[in-house]
Coordinates of C-alpha atoms in Angstrom, one line a residue:
Chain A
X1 CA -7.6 23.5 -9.9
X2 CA -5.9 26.3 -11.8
X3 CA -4.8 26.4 -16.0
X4 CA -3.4 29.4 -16.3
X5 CA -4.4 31.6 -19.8
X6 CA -1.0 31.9 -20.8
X7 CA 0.5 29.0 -20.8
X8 CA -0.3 25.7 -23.9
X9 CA -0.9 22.3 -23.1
X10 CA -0.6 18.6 -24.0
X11 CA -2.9 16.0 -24.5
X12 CA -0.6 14.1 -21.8
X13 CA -0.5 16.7 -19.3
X14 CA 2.3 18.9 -19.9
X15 CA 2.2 22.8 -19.8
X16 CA 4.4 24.8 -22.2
X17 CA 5.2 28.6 -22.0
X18 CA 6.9 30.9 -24.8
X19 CA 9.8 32.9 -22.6
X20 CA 10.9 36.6 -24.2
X21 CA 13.9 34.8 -25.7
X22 CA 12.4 32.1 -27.5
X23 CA 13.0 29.1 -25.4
X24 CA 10.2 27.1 -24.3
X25 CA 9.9 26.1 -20.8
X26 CA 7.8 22.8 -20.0
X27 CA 6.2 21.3 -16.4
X28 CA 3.2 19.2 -15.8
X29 CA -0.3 20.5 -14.8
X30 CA -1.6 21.2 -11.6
X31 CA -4.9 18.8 -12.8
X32 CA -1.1 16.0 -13.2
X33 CA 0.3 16.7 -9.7
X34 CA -2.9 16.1 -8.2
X35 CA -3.8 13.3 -10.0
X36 CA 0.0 11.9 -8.8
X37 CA -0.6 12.3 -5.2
X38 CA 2.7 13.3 -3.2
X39 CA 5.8 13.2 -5.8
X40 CA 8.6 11.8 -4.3
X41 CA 11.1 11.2 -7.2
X42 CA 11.5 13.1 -10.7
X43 CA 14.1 12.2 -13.3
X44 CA 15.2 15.3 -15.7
X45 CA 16.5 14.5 -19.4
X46 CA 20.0 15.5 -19.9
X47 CA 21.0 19.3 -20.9
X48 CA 22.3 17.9 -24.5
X49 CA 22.8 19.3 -28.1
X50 CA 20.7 15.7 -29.1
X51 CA 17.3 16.7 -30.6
X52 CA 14.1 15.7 -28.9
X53 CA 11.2 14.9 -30.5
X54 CA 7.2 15.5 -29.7
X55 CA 5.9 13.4 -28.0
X56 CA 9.1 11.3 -27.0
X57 CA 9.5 10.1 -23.1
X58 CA 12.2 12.4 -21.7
X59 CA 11.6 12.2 -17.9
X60 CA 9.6 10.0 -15.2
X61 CA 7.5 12.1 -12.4
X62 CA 7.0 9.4 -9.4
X63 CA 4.9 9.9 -6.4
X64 CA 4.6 7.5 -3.8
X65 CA 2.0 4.8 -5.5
X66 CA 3.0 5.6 -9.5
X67 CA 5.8 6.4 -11.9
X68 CA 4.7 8.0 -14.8
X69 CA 6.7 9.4 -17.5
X70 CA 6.3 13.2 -19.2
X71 CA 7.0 13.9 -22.8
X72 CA 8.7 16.4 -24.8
X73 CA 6.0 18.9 -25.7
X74 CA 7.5 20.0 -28.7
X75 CA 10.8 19.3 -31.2
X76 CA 14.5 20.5 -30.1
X77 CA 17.2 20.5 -27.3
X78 CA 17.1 20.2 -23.9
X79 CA 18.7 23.8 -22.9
X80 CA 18.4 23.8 -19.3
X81 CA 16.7 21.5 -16.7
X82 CA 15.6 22.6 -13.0
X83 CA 18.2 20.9 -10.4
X84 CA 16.5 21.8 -7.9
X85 CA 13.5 18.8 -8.4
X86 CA 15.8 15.8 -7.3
X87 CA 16.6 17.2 -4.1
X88 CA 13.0 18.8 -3.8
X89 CA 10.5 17.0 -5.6
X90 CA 7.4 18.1 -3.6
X91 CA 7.9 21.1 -5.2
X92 CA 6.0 19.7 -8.3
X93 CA 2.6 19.5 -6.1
X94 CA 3.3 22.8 -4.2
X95 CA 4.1 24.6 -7.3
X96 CA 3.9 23.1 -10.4
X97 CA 3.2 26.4 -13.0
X98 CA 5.9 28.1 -11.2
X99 CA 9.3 26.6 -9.3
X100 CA 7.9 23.4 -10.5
X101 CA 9.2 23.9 -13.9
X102 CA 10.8 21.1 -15.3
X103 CA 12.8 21.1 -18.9
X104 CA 13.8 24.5 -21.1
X105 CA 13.7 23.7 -24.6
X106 CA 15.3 25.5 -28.0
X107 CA 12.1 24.9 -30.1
X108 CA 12.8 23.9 -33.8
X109 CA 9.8 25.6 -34.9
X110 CA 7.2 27.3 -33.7
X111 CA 4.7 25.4 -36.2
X112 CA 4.4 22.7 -33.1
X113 CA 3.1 25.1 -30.2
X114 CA 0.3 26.1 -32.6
X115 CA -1.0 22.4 -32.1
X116 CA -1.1 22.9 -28.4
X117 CA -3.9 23.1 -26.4
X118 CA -5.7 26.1 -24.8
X119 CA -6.5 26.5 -21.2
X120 CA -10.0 26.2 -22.4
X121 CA -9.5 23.0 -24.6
X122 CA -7.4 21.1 -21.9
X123 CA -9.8 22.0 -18.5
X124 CA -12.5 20.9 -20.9
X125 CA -10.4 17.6 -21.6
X126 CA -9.7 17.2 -18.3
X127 CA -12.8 17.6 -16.6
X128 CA -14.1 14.8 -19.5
X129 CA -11.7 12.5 -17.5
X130 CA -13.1 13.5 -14.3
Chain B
X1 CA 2.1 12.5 -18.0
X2 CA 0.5 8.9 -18.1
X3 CA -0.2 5.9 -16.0
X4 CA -0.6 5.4 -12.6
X5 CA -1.1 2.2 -10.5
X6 CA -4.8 1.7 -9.5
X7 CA -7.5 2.2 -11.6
X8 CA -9.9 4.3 -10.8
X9 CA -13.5 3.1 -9.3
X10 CA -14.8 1.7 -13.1
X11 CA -19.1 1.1 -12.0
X12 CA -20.0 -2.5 -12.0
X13 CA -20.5 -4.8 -9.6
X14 CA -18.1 -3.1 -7.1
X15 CA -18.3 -3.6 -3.2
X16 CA -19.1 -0.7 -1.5
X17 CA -18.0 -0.4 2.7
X18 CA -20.7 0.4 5.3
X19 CA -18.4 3.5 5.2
X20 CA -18.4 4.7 1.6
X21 CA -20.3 8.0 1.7
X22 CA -17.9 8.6 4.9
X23 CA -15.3 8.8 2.3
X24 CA -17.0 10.8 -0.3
X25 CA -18.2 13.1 2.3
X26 CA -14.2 12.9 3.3
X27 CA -13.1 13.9 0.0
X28 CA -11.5 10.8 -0.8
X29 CA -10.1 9.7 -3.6
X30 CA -11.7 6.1 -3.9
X31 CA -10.5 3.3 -6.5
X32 CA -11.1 -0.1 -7.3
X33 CA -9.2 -2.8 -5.1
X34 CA -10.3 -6.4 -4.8
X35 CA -13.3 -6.3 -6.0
X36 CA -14.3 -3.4 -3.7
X37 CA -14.7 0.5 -3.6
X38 CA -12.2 1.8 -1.3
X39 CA -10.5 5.3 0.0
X40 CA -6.5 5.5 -1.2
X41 CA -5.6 8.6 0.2
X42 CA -8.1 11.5 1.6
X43 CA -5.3 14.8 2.0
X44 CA -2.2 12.8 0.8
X45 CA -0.6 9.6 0.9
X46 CA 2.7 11.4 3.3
X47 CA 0.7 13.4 5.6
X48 CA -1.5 10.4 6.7
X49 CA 1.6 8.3 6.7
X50 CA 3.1 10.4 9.4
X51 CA -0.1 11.2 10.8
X52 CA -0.1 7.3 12.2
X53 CA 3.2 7.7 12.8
X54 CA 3.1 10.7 15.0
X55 CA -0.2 10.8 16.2
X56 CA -3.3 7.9 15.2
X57 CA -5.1 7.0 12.3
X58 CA -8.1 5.7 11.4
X59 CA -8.8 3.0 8.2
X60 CA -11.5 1.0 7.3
X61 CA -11.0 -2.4 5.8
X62 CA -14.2 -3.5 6.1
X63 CA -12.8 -5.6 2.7
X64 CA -11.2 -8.0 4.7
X65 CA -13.2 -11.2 4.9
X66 CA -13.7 -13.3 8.3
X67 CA -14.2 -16.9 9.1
X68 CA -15.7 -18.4 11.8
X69 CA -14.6 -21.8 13.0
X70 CA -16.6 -23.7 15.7
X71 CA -17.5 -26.7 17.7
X72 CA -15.7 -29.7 19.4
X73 CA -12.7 -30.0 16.9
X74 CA -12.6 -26.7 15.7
X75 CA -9.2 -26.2 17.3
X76 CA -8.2 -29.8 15.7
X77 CA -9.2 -28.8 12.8
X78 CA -7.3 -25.4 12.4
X79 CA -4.6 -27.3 13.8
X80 CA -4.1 -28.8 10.3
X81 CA -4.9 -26.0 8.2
X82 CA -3.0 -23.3 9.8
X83 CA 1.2 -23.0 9.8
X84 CA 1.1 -21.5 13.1
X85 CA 0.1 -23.6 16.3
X86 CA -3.3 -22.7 17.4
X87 CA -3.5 -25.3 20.1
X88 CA -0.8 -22.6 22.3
X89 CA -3.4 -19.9 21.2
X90 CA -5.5 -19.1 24.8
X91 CA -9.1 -17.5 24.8
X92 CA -9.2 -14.1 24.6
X93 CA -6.2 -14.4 22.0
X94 CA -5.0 -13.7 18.7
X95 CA -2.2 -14.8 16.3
X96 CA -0.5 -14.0 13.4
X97 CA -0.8 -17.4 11.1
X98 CA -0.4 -18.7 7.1
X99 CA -2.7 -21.2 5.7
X100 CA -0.2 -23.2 3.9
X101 CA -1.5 -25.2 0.4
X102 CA 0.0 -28.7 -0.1
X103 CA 3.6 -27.8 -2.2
X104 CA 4.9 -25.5 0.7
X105 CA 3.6 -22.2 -0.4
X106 CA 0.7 -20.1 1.5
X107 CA -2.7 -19.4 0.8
X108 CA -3.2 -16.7 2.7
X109 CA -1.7 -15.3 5.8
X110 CA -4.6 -14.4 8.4
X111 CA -5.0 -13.5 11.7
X112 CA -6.7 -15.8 13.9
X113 CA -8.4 -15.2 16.9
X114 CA -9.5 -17.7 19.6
X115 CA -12.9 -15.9 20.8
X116 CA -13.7 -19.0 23.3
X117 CA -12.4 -22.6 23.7
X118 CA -14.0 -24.0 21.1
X119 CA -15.0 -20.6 19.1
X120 CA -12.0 -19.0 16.4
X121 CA -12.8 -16.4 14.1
X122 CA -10.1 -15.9 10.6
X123 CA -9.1 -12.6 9.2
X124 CA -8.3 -13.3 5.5
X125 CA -7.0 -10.8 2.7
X126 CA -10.0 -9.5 0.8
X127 CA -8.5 -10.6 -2.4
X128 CA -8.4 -13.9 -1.5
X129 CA -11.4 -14.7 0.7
X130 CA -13.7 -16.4 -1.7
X131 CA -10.4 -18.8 -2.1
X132 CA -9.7 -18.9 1.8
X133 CA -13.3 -19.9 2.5
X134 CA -13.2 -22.1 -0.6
X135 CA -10.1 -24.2 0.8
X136 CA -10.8 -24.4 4.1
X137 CA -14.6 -25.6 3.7
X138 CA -12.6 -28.1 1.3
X139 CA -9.8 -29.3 3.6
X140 CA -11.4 -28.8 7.2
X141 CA -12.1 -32.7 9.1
X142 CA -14.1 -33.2 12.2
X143 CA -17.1 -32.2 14.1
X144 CA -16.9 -28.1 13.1
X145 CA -18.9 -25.4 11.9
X146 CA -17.3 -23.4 9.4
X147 CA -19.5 -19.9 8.6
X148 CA -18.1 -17.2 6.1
X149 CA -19.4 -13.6 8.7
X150 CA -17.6 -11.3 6.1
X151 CA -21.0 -9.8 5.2
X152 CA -22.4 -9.2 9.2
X153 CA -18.6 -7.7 9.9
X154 CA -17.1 -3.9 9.3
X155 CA -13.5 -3.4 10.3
X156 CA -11.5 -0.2 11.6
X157 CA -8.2 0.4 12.1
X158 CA -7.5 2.4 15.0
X159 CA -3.2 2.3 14.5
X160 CA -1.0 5.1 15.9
X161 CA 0.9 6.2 19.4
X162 CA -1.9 7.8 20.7
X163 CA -4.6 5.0 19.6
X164 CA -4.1 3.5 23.2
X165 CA -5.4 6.9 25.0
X166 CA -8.1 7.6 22.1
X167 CA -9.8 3.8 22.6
X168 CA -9.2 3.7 26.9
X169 CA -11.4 7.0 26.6
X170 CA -14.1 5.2 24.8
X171 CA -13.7 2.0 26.2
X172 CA -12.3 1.0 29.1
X173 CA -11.9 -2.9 28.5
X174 CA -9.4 -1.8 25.4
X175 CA -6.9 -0.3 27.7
X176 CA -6.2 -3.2 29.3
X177 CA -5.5 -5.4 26.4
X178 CA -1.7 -6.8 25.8
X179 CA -0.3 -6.9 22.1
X180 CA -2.8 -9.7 20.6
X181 CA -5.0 -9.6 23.1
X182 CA -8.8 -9.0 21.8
X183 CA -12.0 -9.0 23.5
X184 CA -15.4 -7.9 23.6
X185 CA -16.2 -4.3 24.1
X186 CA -19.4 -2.1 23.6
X187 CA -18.5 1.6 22.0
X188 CA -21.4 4.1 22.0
X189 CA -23.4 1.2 22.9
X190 CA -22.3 -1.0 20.3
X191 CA -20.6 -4.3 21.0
X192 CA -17.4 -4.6 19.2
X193 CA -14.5 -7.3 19.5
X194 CA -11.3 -4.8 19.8
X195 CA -8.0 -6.8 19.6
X196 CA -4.5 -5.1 19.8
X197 CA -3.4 -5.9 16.5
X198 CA -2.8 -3.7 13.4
X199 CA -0.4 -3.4 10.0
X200 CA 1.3 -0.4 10.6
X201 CA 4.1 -0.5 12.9
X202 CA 2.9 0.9 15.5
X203 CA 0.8 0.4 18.8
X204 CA -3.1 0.1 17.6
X205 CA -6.4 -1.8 17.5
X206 CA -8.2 -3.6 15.4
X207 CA -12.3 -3.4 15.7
X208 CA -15.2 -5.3 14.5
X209 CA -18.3 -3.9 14.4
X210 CA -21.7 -5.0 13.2
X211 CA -22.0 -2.9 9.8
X212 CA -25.4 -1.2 11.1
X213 CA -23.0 0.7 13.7
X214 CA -19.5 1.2 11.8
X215 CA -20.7 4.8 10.9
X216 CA -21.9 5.6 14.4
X217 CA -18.0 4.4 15.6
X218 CA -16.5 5.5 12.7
X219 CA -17.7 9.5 13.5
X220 CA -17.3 8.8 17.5
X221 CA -13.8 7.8 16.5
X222 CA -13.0 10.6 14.3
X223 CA -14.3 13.2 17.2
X224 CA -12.6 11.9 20.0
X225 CA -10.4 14.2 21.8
X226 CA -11.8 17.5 19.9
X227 CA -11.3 16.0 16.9
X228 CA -7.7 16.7 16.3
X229 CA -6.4 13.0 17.8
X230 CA -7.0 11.0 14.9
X231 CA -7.5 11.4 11.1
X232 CA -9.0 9.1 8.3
X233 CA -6.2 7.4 6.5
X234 CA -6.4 5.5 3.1
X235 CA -5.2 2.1 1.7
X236 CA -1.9 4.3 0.1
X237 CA -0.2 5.2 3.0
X238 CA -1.7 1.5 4.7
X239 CA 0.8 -0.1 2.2
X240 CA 3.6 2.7 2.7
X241 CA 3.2 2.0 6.5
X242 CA 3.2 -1.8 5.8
X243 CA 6.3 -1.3 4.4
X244 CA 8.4 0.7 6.4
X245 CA 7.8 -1.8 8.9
X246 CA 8.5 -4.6 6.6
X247 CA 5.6 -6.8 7.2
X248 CA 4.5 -8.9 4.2
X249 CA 1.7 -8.3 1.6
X250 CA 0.2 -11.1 0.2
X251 CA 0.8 -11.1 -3.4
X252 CA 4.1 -9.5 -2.6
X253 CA 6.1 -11.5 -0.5
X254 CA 4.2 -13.8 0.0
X255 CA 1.5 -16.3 -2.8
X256 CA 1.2 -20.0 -3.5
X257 CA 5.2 -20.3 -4.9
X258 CA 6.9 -18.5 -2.3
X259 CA 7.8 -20.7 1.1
X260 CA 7.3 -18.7 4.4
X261 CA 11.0 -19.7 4.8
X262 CA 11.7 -17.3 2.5
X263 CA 9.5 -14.7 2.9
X264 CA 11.2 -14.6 6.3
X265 CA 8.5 -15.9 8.3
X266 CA 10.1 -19.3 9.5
X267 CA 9.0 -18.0 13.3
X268 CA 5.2 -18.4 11.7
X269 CA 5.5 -22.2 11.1
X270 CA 5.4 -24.4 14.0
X271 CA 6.5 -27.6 12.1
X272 CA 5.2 -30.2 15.5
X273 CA 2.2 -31.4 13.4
X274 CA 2.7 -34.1 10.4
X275 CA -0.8 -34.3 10.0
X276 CA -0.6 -30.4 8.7
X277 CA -1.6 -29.5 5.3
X278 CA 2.0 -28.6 3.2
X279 CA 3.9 -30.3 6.2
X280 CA 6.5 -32.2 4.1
X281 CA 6.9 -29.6 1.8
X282 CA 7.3 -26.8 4.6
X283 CA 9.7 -29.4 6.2
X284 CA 12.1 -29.4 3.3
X285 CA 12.0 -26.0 2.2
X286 CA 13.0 -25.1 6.1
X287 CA 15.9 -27.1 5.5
X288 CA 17.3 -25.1 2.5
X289 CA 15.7 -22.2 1.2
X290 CA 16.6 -21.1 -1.6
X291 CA 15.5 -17.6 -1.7
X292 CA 15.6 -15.3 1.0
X293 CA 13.7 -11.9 2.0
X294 CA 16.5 -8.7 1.9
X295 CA 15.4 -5.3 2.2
X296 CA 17.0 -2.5 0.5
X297 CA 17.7 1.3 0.2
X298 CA 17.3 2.8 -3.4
X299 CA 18.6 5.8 -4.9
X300 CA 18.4 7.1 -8.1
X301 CA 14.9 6.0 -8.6
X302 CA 11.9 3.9 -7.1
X303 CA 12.6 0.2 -7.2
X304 CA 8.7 -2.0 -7.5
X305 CA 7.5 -5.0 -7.7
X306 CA 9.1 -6.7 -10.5
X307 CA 12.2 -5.0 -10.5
X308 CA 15.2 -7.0 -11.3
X309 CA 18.1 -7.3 -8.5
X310 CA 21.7 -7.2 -9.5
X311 CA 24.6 -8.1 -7.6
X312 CA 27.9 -7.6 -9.2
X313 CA 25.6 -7.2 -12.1
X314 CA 24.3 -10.7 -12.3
X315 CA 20.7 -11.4 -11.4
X316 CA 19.7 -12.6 -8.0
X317 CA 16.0 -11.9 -7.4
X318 CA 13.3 -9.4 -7.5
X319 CA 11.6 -6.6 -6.0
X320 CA 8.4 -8.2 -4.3
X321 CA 7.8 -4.1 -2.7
X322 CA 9.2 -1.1 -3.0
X323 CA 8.3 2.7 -2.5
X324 CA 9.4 5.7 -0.8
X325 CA 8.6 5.4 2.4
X326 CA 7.6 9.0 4.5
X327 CA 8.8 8.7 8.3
X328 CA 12.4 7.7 7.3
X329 CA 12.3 9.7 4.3
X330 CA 13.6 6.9 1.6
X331 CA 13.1 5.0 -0.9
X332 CA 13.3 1.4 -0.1
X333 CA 12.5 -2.2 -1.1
X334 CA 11.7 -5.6 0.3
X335 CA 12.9 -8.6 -2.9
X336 CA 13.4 -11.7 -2.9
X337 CA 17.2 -13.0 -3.2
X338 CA 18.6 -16.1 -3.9
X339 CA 20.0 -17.1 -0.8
X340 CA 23.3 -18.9 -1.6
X341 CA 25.3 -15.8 -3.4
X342 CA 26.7 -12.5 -2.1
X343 CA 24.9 -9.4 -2.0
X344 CA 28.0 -7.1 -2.6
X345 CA 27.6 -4.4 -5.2
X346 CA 23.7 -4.5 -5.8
X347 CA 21.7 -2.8 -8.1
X348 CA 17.6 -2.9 -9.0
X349 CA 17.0 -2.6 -13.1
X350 CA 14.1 0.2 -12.8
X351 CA 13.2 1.4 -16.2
X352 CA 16.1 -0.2 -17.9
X353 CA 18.7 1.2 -15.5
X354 CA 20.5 -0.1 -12.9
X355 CA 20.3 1.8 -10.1
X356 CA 22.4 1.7 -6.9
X357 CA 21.1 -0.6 -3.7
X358 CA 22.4 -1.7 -0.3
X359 CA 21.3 -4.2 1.6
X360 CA 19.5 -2.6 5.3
X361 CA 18.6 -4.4 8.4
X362 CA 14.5 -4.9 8.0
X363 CA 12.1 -3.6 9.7
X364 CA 13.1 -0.4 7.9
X365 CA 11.5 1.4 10.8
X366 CA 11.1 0.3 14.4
X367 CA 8.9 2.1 16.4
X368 CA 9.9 3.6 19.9
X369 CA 8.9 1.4 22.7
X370 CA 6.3 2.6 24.9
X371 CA 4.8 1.7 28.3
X372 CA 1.9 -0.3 26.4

């Protein structure tokens, strides 16, 4: 199971990465996907000029036994989402750190993504669950 | 990321299958289900899906409970306890049957098998054997021995198009068998009782081994034809497979409040006996139902259990199952409907949203007949 170095994450499974322009792009964790099982149905939040908070619901991952919703990692908009989930939601499993991305975000501050996890700190969490 | 549906195996005082380290050794993920320690899904939930559906798949449900019900008036007796006639129900037989409790509503639905004239054995759910064995011992009359065998029985699944050629290689009496026929049989020098039965769909067997030998024909299964013929599937895809071929889950479409007249199983209930347990009760609900079993194609979302359904956007039912279902590639549900109103313009409520539904002809899938 891979956590790649450059990349934050979430107590509740989401990774976050810092582009150049200073949008954050979110997904869920490989450790997520696999602990899913095959994803069949994934529900993005709506590109929108409505803020977002932490920690707030804004999209359901299903696979074929669970629906389980992912959460905004940090506070601001929704910028951009990646269409191509609904039509190919397997991608999540093959791909999560990559064409699995989910949400882009316009982060309000960047005081929030110095609360997020390390690689380090979430594979320990996570191998505490396991 | 939170949630998900079965918890995960928790210690305790959990049931463990003759073929638990098989699944460990497997790589199976294994959770918690009625009371016992079983595999969900070894490589994925879709591939072994369409594994069964393609090729053959192997399961153990060595969970599943079994009754044995002998002596002069055994068949009297299960003549009164079970919906379905066992009196037409040859040696050398087996059929699909609900024990029906007193207001019209079911038990359990088993499969009974007629080993010799006076000899049946009972498949019950694993969830509800202690209450099967509990109400039968309670309700059965006459000169019969009733003897709980869940302990000295494992069970495989052997379910798939090519199960037929896996088990004639193995065992020659299987290839014989018609749909519902079962038998005795040795494997590798074990004796088994093989029937053609199954929950899948498709073609497949059904065998009970002593648990001493369940690894030995668990492996010899596995191995036959190189190895590539069949693969271990778990109890995921078993309910995706289940449902695609729209046959009921008790708990689901079927418990003690619904009537098999509206779970759709009205072909089940031989109503020739007034001397049956439920019989006036089954009598009237077969006269006016007033639910009845719809299936459904979702998009939008993945309607479950519990899941309101909206037609016109009033309330007519629930979702008793739903998922997305692999070999016809969507999502899709079984509910309960109220059987008097329209079913134009429906709609399931999943996660506060109503989200488009038509009503589809069920099974969702029928398999392609075969020479078997």
């Amino acid at each position: 199971m891979e956590f790649p170095n450059n990349l934050l994450y979430t107590k509740t499974h989401e990774w976050v990465r810092t582009e150049e322009d200073g949008s954050v792009v979110m997904g869920i964790t490989d450790y997520a996907q696999d602990e899913l099982g095959d994803i069949v149905f994934v529900e993005l939040p709506a590109v929108s000029d409505e803020p977002v908070t932490k920690e707030d619901p804004f999209g359901v991952v299903e696979s074929v036994k669970a629906a389980s919703d992912f959460y905004a990692p940090v506070t601001g908009r929704v910028t951009e989402v990646n269409d191509e989930l609904p039509n190919s939601p397997e991608v999540v499993n093959q791909d999560p750190y990559g064409d699995g991305w989910m949400v882009r975000m316009a982060a309000d501050s960047k005081d929030e993504l110095e609360e997020l996890m390390s690689a380090k700190d979430y594979e320990e969490m996570v191998s505490d669950l396991s | 990321m939170r949630g998900g549906r079965y918890r995960s195996e928790g210690g305790g005082r959990v049931k463990r299958t003759p073929l638990h380290d098989e699944h460990v050794a497997l790589g199976a993920r294994m959770v918690e289900f009625a009371g016992w320690s079983m595999p969900v899904q070894y490589d994925g939930i879709v591939n072994e899906h369409l594994r069964v559906r393609r090729a053959a798949g192997l399961f153990d449900v060595s969970h599943m409970g079994e009754l044995e019900v002998s002596g002069p008036d055994a068949e009297a007796c299960l003549a009164r306890l079970l919906a379905n006639d066992v009196r037409r129900l040859a040696p050398g037989r087996a059929q699909y049957s609900l024990i029906p409790n007193a207001s019209g509503g079911v038990v359990d639905d088993v499969i009974v098998y007629r080993l010799e004239p006076e000899r049946f054995m009972i498949c019950l759910n694993a969830a509800n054997a202690d209450k099967d064995v509990a109400w039968i011992e309670g309700h059965a009359e006459g000169d019969c021995e009733i003897r709980d065998v869940s302990d000295d029985r494992a069970l495989l699944a052997l379910q798939g198009p090519a199960a037929g050629s896996i088990l004639a290689d193995l065992c020659p009496q299987a290839d014989g068998l018609a749909r519902f026929g079962c038998c005795h049989a040795q494997v590798g020098g074990a004796d088994i009782l093989v029937a053609r039965t199954g929950y899948t769909g498709e073609d497949g067997f059904e065998l009970f081994v002593r648990p001493e030998h369940a690894v030995a024909l668990w492996r010899t299964l596995l191995a036959s034809q190189g190895g590539a013929a069949a693969g271990a599937i778990g109890l995921g895809a078993r309910d995706t497979l289940r449902l695609e071929a729209a046959l009921p889950l008790y708990g689901h479409e079927l418990d003690e409040d619904i009537s098999p007249f509206e779970a759709g199983l009205a072909w089940v209930v031989k109503l020739d006996r007034e001397h049956m347990v439920g019989y006036a009760s089954l009598r009237e609900a077969s006269e006016r139902p007033s639910r009845r079993l719809v299936g459904l194609e979702v998009s939008g979302g993945i309607a479950r259990q519990g899941c309101s359904v909206l037609a016109s956007g009033t309330e007519i039912g629930m979702v008793t199952s739903g998922s997305y279902c692999p070999a016809i590639e969507k999502a899709v549900a079984l509910a309960l409907v109220a059987s008097d109103g329209s079913c134009s313009d429906l709609a399931v409520e999943v996660r506060g949203k109503g989200r488009p539904a038509t009503a589809t002809d069920i099974p969702f899938y029928v398999r392609q007949a075969s020479t078997t």
